[in-house]
PDB file of C-alpha atoms in Angstrom:
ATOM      1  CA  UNK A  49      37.012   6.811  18.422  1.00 32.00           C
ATOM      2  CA  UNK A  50      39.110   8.422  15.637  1.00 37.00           C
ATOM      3  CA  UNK A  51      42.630   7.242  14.572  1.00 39.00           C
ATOM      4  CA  UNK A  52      45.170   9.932  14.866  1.00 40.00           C
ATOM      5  CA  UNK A  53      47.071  10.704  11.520  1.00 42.00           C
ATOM      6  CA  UNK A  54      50.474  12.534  11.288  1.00 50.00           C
ATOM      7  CA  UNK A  55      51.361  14.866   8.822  1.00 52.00           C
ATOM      8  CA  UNK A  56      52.920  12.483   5.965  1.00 56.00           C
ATOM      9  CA  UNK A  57      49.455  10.691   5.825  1.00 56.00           C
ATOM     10  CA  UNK A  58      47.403  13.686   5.790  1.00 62.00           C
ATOM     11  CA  UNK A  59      49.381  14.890   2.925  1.00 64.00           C
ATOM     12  CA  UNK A  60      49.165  11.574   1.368  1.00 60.00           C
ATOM     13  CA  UNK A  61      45.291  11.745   1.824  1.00 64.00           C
ATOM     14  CA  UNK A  62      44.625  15.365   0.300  1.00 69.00           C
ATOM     15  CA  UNK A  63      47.304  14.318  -2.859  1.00 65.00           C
ATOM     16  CA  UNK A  64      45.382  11.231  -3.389  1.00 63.00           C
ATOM     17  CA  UNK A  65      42.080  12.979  -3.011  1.00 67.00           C
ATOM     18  CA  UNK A  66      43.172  15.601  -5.380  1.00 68.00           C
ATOM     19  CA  UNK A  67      44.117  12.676  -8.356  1.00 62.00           C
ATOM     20  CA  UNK A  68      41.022  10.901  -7.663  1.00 62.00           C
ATOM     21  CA  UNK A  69      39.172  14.518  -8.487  1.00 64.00           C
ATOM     22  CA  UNK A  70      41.692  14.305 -11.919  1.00 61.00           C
ATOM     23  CA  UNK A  71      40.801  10.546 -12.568  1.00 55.00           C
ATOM     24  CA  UNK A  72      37.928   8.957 -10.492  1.00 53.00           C
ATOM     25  CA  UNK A  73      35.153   9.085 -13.796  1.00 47.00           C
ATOM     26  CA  UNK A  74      37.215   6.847 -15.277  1.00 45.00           C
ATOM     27  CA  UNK A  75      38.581   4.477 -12.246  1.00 45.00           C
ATOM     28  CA  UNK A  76      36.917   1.886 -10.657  1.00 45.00           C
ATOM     29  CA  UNK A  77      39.267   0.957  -8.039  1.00 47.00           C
ATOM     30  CA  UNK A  78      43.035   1.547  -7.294  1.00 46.00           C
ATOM     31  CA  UNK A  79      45.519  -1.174  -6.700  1.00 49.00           C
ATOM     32  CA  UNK A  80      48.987  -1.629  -5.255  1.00 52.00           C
ATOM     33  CA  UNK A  81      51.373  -2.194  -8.578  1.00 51.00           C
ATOM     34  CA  UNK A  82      54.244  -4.168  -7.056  1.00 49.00           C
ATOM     35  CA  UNK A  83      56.991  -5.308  -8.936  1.00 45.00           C
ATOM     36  CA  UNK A  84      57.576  -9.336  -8.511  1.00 43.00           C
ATOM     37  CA  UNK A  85      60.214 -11.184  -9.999  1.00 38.00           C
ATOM     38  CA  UNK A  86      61.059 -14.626  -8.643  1.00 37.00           C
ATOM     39  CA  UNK A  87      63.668 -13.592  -5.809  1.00 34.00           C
ATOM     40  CA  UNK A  88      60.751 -11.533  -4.746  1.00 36.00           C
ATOM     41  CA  UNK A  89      61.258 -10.525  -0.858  1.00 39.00           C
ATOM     42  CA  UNK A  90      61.745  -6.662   0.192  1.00 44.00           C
ATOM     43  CA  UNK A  91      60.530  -3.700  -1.722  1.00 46.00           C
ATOM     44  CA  UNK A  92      64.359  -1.413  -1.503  1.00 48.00           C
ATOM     45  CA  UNK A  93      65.397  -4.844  -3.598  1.00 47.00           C
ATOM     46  CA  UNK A  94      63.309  -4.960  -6.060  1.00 43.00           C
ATOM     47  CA  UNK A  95      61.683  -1.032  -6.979  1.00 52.00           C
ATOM     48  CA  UNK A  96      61.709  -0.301 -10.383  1.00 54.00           C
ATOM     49  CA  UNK A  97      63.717   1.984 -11.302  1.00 52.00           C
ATOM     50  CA  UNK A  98      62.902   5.082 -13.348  1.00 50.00           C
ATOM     51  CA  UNK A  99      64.514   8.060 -15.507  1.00 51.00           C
ATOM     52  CA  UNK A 100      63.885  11.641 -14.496  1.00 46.00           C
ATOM     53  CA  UNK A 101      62.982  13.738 -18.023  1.00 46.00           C
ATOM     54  CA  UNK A 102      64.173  17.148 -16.657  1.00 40.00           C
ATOM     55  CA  UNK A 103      62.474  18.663 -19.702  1.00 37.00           C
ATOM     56  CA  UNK A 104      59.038  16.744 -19.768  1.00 48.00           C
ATOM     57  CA  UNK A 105      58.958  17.567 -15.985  1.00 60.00           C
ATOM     58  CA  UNK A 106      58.238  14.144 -14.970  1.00 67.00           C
ATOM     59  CA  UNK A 107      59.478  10.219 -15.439  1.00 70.00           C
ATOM     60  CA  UNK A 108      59.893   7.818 -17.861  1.00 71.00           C
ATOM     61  CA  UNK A 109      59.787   4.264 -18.146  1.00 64.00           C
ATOM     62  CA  UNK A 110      61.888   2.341 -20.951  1.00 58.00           C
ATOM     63  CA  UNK A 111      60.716  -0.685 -22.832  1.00 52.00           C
ATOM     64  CA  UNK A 112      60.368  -3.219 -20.052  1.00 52.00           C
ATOM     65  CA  UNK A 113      57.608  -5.854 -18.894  1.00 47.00           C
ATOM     66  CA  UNK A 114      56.789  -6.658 -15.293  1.00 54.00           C
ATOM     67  CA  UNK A 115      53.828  -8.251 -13.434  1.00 54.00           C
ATOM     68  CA  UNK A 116      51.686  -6.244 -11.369  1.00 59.00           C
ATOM     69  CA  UNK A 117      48.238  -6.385  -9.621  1.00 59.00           C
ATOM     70  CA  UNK A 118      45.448  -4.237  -9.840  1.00 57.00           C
ATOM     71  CA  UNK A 119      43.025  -2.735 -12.628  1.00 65.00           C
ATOM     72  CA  UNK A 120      42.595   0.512 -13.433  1.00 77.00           C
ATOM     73  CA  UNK A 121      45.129   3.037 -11.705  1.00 81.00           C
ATOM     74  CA  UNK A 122      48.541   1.592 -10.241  1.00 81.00           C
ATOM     75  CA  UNK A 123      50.205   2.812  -6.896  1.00 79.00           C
ATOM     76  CA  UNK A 124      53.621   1.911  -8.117  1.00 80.00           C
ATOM     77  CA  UNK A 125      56.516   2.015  -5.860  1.00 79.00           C
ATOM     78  CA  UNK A 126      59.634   2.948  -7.722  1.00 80.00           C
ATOM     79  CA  UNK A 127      63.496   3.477  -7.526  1.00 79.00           C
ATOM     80  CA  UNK A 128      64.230   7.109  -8.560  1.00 80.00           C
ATOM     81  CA  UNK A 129      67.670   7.461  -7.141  1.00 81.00           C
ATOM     82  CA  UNK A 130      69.499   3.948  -7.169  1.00 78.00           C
ATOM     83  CA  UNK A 131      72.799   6.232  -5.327  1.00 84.00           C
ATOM     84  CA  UNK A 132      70.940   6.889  -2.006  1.00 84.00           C
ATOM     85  CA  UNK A 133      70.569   3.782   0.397  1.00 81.00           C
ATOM     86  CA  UNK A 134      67.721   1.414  -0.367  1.00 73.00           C
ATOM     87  CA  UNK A 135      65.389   2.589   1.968  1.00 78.00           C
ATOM     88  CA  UNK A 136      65.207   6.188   1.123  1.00 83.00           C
ATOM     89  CA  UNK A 137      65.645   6.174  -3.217  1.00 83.00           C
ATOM     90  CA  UNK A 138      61.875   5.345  -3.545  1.00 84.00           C
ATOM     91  CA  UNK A 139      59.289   7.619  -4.621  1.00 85.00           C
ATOM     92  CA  UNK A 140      55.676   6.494  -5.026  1.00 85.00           C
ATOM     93  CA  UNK A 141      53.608   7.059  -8.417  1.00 84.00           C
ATOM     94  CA  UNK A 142      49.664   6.828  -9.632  1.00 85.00           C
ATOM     95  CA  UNK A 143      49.660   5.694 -12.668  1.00 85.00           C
ATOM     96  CA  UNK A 144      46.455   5.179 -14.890  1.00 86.00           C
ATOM     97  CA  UNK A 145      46.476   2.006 -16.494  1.00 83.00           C
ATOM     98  CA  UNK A 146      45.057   3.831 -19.618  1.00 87.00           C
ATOM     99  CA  UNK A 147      48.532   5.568 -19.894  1.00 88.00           C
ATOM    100  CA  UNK A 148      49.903   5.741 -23.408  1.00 90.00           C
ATOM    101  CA  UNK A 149      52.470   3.145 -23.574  1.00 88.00           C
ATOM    102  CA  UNK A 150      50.577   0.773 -20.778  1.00 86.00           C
ATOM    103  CA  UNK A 151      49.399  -2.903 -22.123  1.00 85.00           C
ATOM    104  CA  UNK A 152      47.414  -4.609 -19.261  1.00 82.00           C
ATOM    105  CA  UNK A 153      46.448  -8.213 -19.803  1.00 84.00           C
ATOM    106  CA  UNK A 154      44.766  -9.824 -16.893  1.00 83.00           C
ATOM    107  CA  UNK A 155      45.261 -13.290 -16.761  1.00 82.00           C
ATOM    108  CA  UNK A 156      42.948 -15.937 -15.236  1.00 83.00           C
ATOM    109  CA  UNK A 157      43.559 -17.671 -11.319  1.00 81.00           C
ATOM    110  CA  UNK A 158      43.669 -21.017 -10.870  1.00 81.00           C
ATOM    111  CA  UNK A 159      40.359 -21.613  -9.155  1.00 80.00           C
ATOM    112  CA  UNK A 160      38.452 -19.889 -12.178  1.00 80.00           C
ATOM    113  CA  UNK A 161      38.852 -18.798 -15.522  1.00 83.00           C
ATOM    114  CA  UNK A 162      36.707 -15.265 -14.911  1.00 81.00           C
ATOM    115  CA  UNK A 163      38.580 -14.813 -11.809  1.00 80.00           C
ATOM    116  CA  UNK A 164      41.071 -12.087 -13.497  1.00 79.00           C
ATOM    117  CA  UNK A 165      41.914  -9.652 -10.026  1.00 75.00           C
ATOM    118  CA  UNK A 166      45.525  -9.921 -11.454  1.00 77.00           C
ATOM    119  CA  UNK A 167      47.428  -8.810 -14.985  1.00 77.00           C
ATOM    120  CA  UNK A 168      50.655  -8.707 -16.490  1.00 79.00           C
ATOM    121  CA  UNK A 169      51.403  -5.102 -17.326  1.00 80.00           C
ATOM    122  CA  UNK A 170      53.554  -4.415 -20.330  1.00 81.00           C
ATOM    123  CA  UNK A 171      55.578  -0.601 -20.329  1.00 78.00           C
ATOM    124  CA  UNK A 172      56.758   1.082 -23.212  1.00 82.00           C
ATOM    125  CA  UNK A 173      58.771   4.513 -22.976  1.00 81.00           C
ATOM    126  CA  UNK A 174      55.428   5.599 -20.204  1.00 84.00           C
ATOM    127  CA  UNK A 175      55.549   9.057 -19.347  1.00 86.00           C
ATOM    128  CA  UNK A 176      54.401  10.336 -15.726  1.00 87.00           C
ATOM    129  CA  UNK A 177      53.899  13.510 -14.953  1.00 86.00           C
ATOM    130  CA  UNK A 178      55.179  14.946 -11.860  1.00 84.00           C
ATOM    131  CA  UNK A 179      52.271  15.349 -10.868  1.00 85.00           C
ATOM    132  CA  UNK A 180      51.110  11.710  -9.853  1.00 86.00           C
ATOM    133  CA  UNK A 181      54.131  11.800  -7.303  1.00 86.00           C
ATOM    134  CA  UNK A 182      52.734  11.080  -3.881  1.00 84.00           C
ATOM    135  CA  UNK A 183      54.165  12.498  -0.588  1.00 83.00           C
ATOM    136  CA  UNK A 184      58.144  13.515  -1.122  1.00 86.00           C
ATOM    137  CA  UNK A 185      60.488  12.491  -3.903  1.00 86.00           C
ATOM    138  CA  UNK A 186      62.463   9.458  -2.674  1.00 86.00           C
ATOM    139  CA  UNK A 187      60.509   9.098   0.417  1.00 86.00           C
ATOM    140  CA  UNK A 188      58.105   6.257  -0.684  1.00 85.00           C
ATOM    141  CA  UNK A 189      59.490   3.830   1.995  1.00 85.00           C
ATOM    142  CA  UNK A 190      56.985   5.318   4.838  1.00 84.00           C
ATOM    143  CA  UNK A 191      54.112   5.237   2.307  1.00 82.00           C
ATOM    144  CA  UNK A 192      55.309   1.719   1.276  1.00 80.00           C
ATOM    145  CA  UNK A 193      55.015   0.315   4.564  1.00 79.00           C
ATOM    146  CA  UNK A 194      51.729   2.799   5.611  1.00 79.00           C
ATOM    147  CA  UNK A 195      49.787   0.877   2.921  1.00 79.00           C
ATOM    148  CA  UNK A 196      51.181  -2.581   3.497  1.00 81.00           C
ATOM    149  CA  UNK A 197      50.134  -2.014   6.982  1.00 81.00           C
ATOM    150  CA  UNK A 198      46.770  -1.415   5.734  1.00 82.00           C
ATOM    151  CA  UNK A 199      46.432  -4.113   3.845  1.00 86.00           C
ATOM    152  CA  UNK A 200      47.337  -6.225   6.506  1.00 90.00           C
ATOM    153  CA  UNK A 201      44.560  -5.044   8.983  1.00 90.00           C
ATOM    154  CA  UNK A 202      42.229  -5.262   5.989  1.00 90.00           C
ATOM    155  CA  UNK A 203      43.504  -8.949   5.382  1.00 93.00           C
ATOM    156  CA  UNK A 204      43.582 -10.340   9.098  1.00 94.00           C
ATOM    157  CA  UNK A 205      39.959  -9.077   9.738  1.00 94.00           C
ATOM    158  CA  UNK A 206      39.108 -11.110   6.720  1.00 93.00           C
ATOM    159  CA  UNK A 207      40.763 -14.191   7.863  1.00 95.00           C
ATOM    160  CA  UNK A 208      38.863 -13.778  11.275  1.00 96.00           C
ATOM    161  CA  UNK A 209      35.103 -14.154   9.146  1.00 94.00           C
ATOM    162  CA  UNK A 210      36.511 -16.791   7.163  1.00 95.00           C
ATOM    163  CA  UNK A 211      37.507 -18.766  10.816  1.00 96.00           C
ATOM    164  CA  UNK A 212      34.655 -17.911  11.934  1.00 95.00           C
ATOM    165  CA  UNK A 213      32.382 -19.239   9.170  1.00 94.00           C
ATOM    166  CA  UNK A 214      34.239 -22.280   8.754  1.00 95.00           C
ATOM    167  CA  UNK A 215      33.264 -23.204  12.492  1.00 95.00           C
ATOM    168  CA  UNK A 216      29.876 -23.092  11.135  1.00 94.00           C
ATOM    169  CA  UNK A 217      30.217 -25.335   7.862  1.00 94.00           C
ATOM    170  CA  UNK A 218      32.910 -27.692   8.590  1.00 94.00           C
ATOM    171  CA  UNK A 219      31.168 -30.367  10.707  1.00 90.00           C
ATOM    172  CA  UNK A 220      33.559 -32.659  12.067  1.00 92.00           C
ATOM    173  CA  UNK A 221      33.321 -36.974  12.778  1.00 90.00           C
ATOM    174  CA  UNK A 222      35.832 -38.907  14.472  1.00 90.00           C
ATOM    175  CA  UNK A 223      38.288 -38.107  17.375  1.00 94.00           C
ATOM    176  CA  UNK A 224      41.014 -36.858  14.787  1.00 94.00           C
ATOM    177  CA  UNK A 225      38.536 -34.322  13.114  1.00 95.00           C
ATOM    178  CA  UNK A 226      36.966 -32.800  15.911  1.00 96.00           C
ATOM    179  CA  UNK A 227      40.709 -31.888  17.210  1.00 96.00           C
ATOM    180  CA  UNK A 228      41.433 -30.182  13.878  1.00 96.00           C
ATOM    181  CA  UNK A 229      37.979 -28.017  14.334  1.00 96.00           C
ATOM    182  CA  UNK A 230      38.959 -27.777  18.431  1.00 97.00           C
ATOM    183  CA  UNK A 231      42.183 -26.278  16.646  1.00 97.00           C
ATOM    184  CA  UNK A 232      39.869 -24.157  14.090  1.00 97.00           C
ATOM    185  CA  UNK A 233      37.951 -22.330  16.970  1.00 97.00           C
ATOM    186  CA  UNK A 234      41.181 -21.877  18.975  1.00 97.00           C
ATOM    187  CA  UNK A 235      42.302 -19.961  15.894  1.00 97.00           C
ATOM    188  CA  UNK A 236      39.369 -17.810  14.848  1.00 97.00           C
ATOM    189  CA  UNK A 237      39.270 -16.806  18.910  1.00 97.00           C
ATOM    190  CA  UNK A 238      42.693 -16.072  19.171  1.00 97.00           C
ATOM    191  CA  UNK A 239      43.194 -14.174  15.595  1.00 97.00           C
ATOM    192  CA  UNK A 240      39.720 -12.070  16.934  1.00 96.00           C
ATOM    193  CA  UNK A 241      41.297 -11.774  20.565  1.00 96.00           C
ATOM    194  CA  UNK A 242      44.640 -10.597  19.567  1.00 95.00           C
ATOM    195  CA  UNK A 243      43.368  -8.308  16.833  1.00 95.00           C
ATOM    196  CA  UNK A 244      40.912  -6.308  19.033  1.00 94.00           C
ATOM    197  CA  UNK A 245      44.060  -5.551  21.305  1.00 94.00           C
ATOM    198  CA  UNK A 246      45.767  -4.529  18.300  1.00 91.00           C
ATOM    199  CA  UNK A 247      43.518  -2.159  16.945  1.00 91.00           C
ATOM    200  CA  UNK A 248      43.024  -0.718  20.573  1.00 92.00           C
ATOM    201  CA  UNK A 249      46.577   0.510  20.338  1.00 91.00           C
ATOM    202  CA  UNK A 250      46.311   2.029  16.873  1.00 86.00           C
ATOM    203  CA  UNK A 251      43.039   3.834  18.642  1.00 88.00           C
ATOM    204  CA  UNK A 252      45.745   5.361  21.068  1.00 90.00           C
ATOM    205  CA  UNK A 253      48.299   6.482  18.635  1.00 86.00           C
ATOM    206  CA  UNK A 254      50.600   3.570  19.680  1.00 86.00           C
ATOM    207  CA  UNK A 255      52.270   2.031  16.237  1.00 78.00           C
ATOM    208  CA  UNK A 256      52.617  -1.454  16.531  1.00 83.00           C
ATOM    209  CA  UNK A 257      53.970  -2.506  13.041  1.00 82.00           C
ATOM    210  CA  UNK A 258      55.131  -6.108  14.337  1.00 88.00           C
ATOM    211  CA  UNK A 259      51.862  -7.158  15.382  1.00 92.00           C
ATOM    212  CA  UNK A 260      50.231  -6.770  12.079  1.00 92.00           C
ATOM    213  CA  UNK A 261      52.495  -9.614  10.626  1.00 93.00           C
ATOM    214  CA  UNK A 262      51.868 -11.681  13.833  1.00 95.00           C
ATOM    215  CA  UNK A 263      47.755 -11.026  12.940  1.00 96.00           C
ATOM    216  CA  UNK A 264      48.510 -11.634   9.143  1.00 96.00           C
ATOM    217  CA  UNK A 265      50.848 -14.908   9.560  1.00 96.00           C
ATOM    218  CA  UNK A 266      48.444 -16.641  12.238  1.00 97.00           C
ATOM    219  CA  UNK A 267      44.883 -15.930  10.278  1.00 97.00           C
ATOM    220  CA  UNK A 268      46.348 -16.736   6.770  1.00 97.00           C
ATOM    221  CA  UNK A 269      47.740 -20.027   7.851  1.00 97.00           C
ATOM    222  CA  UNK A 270      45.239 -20.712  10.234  1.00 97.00           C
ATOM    223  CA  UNK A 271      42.706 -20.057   7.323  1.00 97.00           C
ATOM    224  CA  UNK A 272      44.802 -22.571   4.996  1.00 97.00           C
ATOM    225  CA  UNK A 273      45.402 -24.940   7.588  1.00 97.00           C
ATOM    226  CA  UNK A 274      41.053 -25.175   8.346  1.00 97.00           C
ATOM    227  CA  UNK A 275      40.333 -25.344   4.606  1.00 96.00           C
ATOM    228  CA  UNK A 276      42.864 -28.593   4.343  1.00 96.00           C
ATOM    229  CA  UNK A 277      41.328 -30.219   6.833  1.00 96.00           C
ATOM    230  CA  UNK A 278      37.739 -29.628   5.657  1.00 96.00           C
ATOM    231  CA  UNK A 279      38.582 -30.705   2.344  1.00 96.00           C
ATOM    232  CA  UNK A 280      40.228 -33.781   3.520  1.00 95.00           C
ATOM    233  CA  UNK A 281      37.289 -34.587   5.857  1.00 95.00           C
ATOM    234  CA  UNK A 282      35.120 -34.247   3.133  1.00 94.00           C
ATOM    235  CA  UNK A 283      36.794 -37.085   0.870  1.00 94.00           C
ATOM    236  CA  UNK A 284      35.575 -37.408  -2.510  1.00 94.00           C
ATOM    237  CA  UNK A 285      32.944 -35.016  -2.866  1.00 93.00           C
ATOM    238  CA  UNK A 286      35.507 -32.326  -1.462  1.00 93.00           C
ATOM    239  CA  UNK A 287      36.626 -32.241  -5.089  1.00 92.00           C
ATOM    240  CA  UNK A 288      33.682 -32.310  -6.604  1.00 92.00           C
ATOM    241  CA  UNK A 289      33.653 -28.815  -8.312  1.00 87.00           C
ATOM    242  CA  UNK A 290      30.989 -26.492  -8.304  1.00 87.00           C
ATOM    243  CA  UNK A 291      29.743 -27.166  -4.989  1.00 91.00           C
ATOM    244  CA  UNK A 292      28.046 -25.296  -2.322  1.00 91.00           C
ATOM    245  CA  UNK A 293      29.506 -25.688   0.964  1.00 93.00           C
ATOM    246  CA  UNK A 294      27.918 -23.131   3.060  1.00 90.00           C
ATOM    247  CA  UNK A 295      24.282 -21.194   3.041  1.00 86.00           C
ATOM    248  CA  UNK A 296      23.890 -17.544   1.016  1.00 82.00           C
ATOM    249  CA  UNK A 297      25.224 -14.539   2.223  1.00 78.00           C
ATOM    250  CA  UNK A 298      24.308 -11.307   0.726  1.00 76.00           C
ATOM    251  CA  UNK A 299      27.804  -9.486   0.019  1.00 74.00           C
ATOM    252  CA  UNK A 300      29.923 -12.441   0.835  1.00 78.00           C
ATOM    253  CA  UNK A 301      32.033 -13.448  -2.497  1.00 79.00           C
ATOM    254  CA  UNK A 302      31.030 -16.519  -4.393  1.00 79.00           C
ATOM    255  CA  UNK A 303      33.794 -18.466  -3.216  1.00 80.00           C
ATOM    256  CA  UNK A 304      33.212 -18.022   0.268  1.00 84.00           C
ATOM    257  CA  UNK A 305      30.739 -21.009  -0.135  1.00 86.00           C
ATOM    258  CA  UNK A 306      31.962 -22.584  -3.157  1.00 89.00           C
ATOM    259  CA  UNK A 307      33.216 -26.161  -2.989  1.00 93.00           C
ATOM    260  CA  UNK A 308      36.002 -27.203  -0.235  1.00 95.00           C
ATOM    261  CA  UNK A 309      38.429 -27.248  -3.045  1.00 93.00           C
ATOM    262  CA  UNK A 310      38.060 -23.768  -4.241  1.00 92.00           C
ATOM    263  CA  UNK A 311      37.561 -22.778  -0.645  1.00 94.00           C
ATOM    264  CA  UNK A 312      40.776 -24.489  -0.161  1.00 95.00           C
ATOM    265  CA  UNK A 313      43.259 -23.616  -2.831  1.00 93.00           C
ATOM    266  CA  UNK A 314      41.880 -19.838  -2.949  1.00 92.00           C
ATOM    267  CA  UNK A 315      44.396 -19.980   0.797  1.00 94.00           C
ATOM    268  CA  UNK A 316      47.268 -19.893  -0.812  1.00 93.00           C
ATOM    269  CA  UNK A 317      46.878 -16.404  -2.171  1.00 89.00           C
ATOM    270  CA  UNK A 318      46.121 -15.332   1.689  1.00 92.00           C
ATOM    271  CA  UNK A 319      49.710 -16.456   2.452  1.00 94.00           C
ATOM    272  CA  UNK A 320      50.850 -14.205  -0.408  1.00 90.00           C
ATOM    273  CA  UNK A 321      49.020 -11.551  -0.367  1.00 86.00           C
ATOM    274  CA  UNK A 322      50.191  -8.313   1.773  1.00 86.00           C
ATOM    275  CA  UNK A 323      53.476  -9.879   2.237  1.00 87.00           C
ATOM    276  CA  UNK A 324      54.198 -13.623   1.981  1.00 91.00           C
ATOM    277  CA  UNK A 325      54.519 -15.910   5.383  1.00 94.00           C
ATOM    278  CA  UNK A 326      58.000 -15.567   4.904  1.00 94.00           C
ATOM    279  CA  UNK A 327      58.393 -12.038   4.900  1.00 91.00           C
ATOM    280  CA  UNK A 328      55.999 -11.810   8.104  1.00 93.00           C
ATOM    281  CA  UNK A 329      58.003 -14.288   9.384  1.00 94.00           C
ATOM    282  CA  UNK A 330      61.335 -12.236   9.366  1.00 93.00           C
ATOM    283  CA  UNK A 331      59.666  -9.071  10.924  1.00 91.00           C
ATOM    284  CA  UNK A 332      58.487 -11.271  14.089  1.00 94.00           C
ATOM    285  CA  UNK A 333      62.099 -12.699  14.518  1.00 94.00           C
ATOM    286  CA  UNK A 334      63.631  -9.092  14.037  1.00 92.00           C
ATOM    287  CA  UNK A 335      61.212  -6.836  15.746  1.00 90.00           C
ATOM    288  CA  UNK A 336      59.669  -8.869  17.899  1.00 92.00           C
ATOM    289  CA  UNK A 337      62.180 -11.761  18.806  1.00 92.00           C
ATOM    290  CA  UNK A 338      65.163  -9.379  18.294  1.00 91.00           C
ATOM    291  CA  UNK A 339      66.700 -11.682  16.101  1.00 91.00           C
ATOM    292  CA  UNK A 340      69.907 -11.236  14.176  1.00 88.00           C
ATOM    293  CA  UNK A 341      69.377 -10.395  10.958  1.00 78.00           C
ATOM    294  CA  UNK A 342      72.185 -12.452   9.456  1.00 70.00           C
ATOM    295  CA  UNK A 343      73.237 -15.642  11.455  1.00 64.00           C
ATOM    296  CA  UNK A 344      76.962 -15.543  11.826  1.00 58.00           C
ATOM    297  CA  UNK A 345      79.564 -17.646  10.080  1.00 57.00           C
ATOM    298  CA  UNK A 346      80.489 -20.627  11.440  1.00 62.00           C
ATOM    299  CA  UNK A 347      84.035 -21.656  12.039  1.00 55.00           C
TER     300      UNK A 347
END
């Protein structure tokens, strides 16, 4: 069954195509660059913003650091028009990491020092050309939330093999532990359950937005929630570090059977990651619960 695309994405798809032709010998993966400083929450709040150089037909970025993810080409969601409202002054950029003017530094995780999936990206007077604009100038909100979106279903689905593994190495003893893995397969069933609806909708054409952050909020926590209480269960040699927890896998990731602490503290970058808990939190109390967005002064 295919997925039905509008227009906007199929024009995203052939413009992206078309830079990869430019740039792919030299890439080996794109990344969302997102701007995160510590009040971090919505992307019309916190989009870089850029200059327009009429005359070099393209953007430039002063002197500034930020932090960003991702290696080798940034999808970088900007501010190009800070007068129009904060939804609609956002304009989406590739940008090439070997850019003149572009200092990446990856920096290390805290479960390992090769671990380096994230970097600290310095900018100095970088020029874009016009070019690397995807889909319409200052219309970067719809491919903002497109990819989030993405990243989401590409998260929760990840979550649901990491439930579902942990029913197999987490071996509970004691009343107290075999609820907390009772609660572990009610997850991993539910996240699986409630996804397969989900993506039987997107097979329709039906855009359920909501229901991504429901999926992403319940396997993330879920996932961090399971990894506690395997770690806990295994006492002291829970923190005993490197460990194998879990029989080889060819193409699972090292740390998907590394010791219960890695396995453990590696969770708190799934509640992060594709929007934090708190951010998927506010979606299901405004588009799902109907909410108010502000709660009213009191008297």
């Amino acid at each position: 069954m295919q997925l039905r695309f509008d227009a906007d994405v199929e024009a995203f798809r052939a413009e992206f195509a078309a830079f990869l032709d430019r740039h792919l010998p030299a890439l080996l993966g794109p990344a969302e660059g997102f701007e995160r400083p510590r009040s971090c929450s919505h992307i019309p709040q916190w989009a870089r913003r850029w200059q327009r150089l009429l005359f070099d037909n393209g953007w430039l970025l002063p002197g500034n650091t930020e932090e960003f993810g991702g290696r080798d080409v940034l999808l970088a969601f900007v501010r190009t028009d800070a007068k129009l409202p904060k939804h609609r002054g956002i304009s989406v950029l590739l940008i090439p990491t070997d850019t003149p003017g572009v200092v990446r530094r990856p920096f290390a995780s805290v479960c390992d020092i090769n671990d380096v999936d994230f970097n600290e990206v310095f900018f100095t007077d970088v020029r874009v050309p016009v070019q690397n604009l995807v889909g319409p100038l200052n219309g970067g909100w719809r491919v903002a939330t497109g990819s989030l979106g993405h990243e989401r279903v590409m998260l929760w689905m990840g979550y649901a093999d990491l439930l579902h593994q942990l029913t197999v190495d987490f071996s509970p003893s004691g009343v107290l532990e075999r609820d907390r893995y009772a609660t572990l397969v009610m997850d991993s069933q539910a996240l699986r359950l409630l996804g397969s609806a989900t993506l039987a909708r997107a097979a329709r054409g039906e855009e359920d937005v909501p229901a991504q952050s429901v999926l992403k909020l319940l396997g993330s926590e879920a996932l961090q929630r399971a990894c506690a209480d395997a770690l806990n269960a295994a006492g002291l040699d829970g923190l005993v570090h490197p460990a194998v927890t879990a029989p080889f896998a060819a193409l699972n990731l090292d740390s998907h059977y590394g010791s219960w602490f890695d396995r453990y503290a590696r969770t708190f970058a799934a509640t992060i990651a594709g929007g934090t808990s708190e951010i998927q939190r506010n979606i299901i109390a405004e588009r799902i619960l109907d909410l108010p967005r502000n709660q009213p002064a009191r008297n």
